[in-house]
Coordinates of C-alpha atoms and ligand atoms in Angstrom, one line a residue:
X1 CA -8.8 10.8 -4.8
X2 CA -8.3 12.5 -1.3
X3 CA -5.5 10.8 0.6
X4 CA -6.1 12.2 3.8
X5 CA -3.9 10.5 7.4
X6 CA -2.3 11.9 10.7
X7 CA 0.5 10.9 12.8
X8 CA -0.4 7.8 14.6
X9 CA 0.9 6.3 17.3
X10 CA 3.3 2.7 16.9
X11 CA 3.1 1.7 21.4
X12 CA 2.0 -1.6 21.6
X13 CA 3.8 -2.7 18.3
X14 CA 4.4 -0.9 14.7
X15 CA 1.5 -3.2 13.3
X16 CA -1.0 -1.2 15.8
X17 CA -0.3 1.4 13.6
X18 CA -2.4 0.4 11.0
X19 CA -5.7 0.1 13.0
X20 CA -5.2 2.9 14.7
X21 CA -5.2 5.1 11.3
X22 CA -7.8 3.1 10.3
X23 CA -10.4 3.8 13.4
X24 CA -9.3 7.7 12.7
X25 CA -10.4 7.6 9.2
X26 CA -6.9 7.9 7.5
X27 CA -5.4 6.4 4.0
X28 CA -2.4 7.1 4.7
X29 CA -0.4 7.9 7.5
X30 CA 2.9 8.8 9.0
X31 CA 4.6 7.0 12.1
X32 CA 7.9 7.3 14.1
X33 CA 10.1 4.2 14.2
X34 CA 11.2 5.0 17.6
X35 CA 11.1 7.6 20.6
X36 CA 12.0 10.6 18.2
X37 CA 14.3 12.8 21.2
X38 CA 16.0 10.0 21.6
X39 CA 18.7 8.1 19.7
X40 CA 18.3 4.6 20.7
X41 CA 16.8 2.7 18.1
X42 CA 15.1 -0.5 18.7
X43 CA 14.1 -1.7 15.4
X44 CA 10.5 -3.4 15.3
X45 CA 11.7 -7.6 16.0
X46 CA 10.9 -9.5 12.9
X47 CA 7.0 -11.0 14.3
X48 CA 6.1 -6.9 14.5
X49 CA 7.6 -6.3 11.1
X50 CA 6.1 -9.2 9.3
X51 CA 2.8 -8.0 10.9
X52 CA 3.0 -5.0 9.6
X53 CA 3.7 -6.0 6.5
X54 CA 0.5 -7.8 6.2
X55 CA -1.7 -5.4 7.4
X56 CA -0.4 -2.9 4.9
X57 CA -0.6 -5.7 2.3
X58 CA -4.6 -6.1 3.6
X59 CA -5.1 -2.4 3.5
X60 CA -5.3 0.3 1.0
X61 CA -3.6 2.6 2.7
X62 CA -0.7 4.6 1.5
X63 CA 1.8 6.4 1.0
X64 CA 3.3 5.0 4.2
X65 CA 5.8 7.8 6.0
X66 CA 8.6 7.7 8.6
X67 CA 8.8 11.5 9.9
X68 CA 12.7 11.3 11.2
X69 CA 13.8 11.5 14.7
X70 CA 13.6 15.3 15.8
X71 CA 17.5 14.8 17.1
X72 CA 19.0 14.1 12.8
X73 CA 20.9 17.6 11.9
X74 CA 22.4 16.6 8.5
X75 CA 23.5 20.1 8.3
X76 CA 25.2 20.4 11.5
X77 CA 29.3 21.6 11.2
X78 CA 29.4 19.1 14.3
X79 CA 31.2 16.0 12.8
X80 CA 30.2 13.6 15.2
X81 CA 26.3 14.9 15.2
X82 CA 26.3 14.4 11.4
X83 CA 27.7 11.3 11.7
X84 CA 24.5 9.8 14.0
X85 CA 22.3 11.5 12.2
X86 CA 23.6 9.8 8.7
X87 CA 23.7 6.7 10.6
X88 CA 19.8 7.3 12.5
X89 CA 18.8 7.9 8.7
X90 CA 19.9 5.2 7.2
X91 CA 18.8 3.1 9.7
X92 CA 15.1 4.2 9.0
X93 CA 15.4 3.9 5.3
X94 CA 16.7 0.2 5.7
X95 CA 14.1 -0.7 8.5
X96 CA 11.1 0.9 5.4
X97 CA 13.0 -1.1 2.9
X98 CA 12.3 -4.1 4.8
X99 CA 8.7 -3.6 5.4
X100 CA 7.8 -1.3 2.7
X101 CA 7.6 2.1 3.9
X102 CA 7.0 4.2 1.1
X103 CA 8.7 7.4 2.6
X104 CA 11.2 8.8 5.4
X105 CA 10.3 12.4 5.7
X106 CA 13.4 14.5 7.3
X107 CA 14.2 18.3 7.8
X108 CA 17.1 19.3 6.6
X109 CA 18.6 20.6 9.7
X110 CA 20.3 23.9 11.2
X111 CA 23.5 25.2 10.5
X112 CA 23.9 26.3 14.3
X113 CA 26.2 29.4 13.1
X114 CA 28.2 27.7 10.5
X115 CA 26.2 30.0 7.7
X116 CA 23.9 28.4 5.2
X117 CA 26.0 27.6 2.1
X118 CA 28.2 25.1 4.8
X119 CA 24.8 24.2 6.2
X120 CA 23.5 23.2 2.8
X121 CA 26.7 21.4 1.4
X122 CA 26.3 19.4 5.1
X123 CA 22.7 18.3 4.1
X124 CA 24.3 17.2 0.4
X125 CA 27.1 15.8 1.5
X126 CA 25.2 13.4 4.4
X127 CA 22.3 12.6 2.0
X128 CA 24.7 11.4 -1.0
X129 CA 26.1 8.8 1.7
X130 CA 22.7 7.5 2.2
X131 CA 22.1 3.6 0.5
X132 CA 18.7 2.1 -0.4
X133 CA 17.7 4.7 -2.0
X134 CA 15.4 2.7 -4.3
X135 CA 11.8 1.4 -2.9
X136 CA 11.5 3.8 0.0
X137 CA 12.0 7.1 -1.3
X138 CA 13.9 9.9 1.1
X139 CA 11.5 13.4 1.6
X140 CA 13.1 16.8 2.7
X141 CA 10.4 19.2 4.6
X142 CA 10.5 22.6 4.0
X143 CA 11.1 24.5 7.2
X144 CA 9.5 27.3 9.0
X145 CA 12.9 29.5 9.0
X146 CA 13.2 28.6 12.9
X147 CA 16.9 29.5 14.5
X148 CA 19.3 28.5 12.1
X149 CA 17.5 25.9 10.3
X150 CA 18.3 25.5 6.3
X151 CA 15.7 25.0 3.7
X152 CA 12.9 27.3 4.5
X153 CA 12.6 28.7 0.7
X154 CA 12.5 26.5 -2.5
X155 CA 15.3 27.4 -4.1
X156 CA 17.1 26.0 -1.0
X157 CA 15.4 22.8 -1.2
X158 CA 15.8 22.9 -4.9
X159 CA 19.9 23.2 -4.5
X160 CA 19.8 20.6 -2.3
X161 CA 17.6 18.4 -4.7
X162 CA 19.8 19.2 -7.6
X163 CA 23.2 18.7 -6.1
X164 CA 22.7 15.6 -4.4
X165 CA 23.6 12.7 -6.5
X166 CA 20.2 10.4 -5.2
X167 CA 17.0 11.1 -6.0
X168 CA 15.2 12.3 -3.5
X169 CA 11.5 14.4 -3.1
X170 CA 10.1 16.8 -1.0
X171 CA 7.3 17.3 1.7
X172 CA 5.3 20.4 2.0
X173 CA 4.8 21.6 5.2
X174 CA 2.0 24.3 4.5
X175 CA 2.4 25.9 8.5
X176 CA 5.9 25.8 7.6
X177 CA 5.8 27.4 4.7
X178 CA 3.2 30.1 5.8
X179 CA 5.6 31.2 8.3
X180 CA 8.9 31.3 6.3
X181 CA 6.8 33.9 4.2
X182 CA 4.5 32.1 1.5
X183 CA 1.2 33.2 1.8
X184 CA -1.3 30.3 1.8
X185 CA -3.9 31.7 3.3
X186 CA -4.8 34.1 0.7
X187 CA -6.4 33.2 -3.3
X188 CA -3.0 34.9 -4.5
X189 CA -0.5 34.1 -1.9
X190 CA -1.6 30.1 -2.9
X191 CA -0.9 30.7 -6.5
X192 CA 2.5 32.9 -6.3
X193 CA 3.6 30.0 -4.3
X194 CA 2.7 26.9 -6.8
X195 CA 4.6 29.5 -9.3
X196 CA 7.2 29.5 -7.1
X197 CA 7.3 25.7 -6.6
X198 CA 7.2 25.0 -10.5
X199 CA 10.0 27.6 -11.3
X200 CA 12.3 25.6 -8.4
X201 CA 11.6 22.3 -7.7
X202 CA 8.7 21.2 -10.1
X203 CA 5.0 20.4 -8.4
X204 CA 5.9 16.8 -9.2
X205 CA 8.9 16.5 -6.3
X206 CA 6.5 16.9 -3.8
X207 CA 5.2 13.9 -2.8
X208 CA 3.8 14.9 0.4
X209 CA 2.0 17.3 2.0
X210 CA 2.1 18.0 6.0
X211 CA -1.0 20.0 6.2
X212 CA -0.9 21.5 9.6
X213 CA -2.6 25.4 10.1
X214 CA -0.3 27.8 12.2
X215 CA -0.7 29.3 15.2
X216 CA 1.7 32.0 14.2
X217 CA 1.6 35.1 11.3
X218 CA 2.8 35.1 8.0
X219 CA 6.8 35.7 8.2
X220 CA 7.2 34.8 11.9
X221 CA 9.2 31.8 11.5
X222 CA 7.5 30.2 14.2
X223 CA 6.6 26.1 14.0
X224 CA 3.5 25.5 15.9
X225 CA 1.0 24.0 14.4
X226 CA -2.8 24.6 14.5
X227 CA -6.1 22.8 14.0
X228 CA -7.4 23.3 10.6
X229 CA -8.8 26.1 9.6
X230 CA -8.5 27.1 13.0
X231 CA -5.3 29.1 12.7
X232 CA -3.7 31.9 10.2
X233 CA -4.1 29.9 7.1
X234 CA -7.6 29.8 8.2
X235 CA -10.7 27.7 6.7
X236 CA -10.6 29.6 3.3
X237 CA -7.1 29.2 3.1
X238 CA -7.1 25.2 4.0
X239 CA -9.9 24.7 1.3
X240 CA -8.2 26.0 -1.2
X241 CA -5.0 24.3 -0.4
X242 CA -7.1 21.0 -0.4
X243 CA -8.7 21.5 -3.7
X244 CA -6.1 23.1 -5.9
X245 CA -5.5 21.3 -9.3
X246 CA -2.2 21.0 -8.1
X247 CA -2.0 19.9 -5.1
X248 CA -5.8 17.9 -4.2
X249 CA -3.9 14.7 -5.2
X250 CA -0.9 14.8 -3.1
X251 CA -1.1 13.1 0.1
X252 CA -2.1 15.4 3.6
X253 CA -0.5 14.1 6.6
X254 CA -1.7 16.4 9.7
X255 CA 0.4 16.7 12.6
X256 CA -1.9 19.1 14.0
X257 CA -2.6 19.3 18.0
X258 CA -4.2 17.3 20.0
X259 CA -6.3 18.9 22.5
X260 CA -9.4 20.3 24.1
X261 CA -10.5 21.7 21.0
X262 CA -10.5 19.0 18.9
X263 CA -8.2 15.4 17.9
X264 CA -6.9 13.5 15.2
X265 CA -10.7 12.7 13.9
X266 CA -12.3 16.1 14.2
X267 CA -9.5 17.5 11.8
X268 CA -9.5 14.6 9.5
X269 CA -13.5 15.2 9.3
X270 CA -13.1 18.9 8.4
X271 CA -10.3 18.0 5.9
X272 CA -13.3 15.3 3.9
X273 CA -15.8 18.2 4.5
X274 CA -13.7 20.9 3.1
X275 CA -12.9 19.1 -0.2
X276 CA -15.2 19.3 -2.6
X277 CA -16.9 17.1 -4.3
X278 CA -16.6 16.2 -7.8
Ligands
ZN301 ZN1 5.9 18.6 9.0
ZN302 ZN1 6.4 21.7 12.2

């Protein structure tokens, strides 16, 4: 079954959430808890929360994601920055706990010059203080190779997933991935990358995939995203992608633009139309 969502917006109250996915077509979607550049954190009050929880209880719609404030650097060497990001974290896991978020997607972080072995052993060393680990499940994205960020190739993520004394999965991020060097736009680029992916971590950690195009090439560790099909994956690319043994029953979250060109429903329509039937 194709579970297909976006990013949606929570203004108004976290139960909006749910309609708003709804009216775009989604079954699943992804949300931030709070303003994500910023690291105040009011947690929905408890008449939002139990709202939510009854609308999702109403619904089938799921997974359920919280994509991490874009301020968390678990692999910073800055002590007191790894601290609030630990803290921000934890925060969001309790908070899905509560009302049954399935997921908090985070990046792993950048080293900012500390090298990527200390950058690494950060991430490891933050997520193994992490509680509640149990009915919300904690996601580390693959990232695009920007700056000095960690955990752009798989055996990265998969030393992370195997040193870490929690279990955790992982999020595709198929822009992200494209630019940090894995061919997905191309029939054998796709397939050297599953390989890849079942010699490291095993297809069955990912439990999420951010299907975003990119406006960048292959290599250029560059994170923009793009309409589907409308950027260097391309549509031949993106359909395969979306119907690959492997990967057609993983969850898509988009967090593709918003824009002129096209919204939140346009590339949800071209995802349905791209998969095949049957
Ligand atoms: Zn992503
Ligand atoms: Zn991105």
């Amino acid at each position: 079954m194709l579970r297909v969502g976006v990013h949606v917006s929570i203004s108004g109250g976290i139960y909006r959430s749910f309609d708003r996915a709804k009216d775009l077509g989604c079954n699943c979607f992804q949300i931030f808890s709070h303003s994500p550049r910023s690291w105040k954190f009011n947690i929905p009050d408890k008449k939002d929360s139990k709202r939510f929880v009854k609308k999702s209880n109403g619904n089938d719609v799921e997974p359920l994601v919280i994509h991490g404030s874009y301020l968390v650097n678990l692999a910073t060497p800055k002590d007191g920055l790894r601290e609030k990001s630990i803290k921000s974290t934890q925060k969001e896991i309790d908070f899905s706990n509560k009302v049954g978020i399935d997921y908090v997607n985070i990046h792993p972080g950048a080293h900012t010059g500390s090298g990527e072995t200390q950058g690494i052993n950060n991430v490891i060393s933050s997520i193994n203080q992490i509680q509640g680990l149990d009915e919300t499940e904690l996601l580390v994205e693959n990232t695009s190779g920007s700056g000095t960020t960690v955990g752009y190739n798989f055996k990265q993520i998969k030393e992370i997933l195997d040193r870490v004394d929690r279990d955790i999965g992982v999020t595709l991020d198929t822009c992200h991935a494209y630019t940090a060097g894995y061919d997905l736009g191309s029939k054998s680029g796709l397939e050297k990358t599953i390989e890849e992916i079942e010699e490291t971590i095993g297809i069955d950690k990912i439990k999420l995939i951010h299907l975003n195009d990119s406006k960048n090439p292959l290599n250029s560790n560059k994170d923009h995203h793009e309409h589907i099909g409308l950027g260097k994956i391309g549509v031949k690319g993106m359909e395969r992608i979306i119907n690959h043994p492997k990967l057609k029953d993983i969850p898509f979250i988009l967090e593709t633009p918003i824009d002129d060109q096209r919204g939140d429903e346009e590339n949800i329509e071209t995802v349905k139309k791209l998969r095949n039937k049957g």
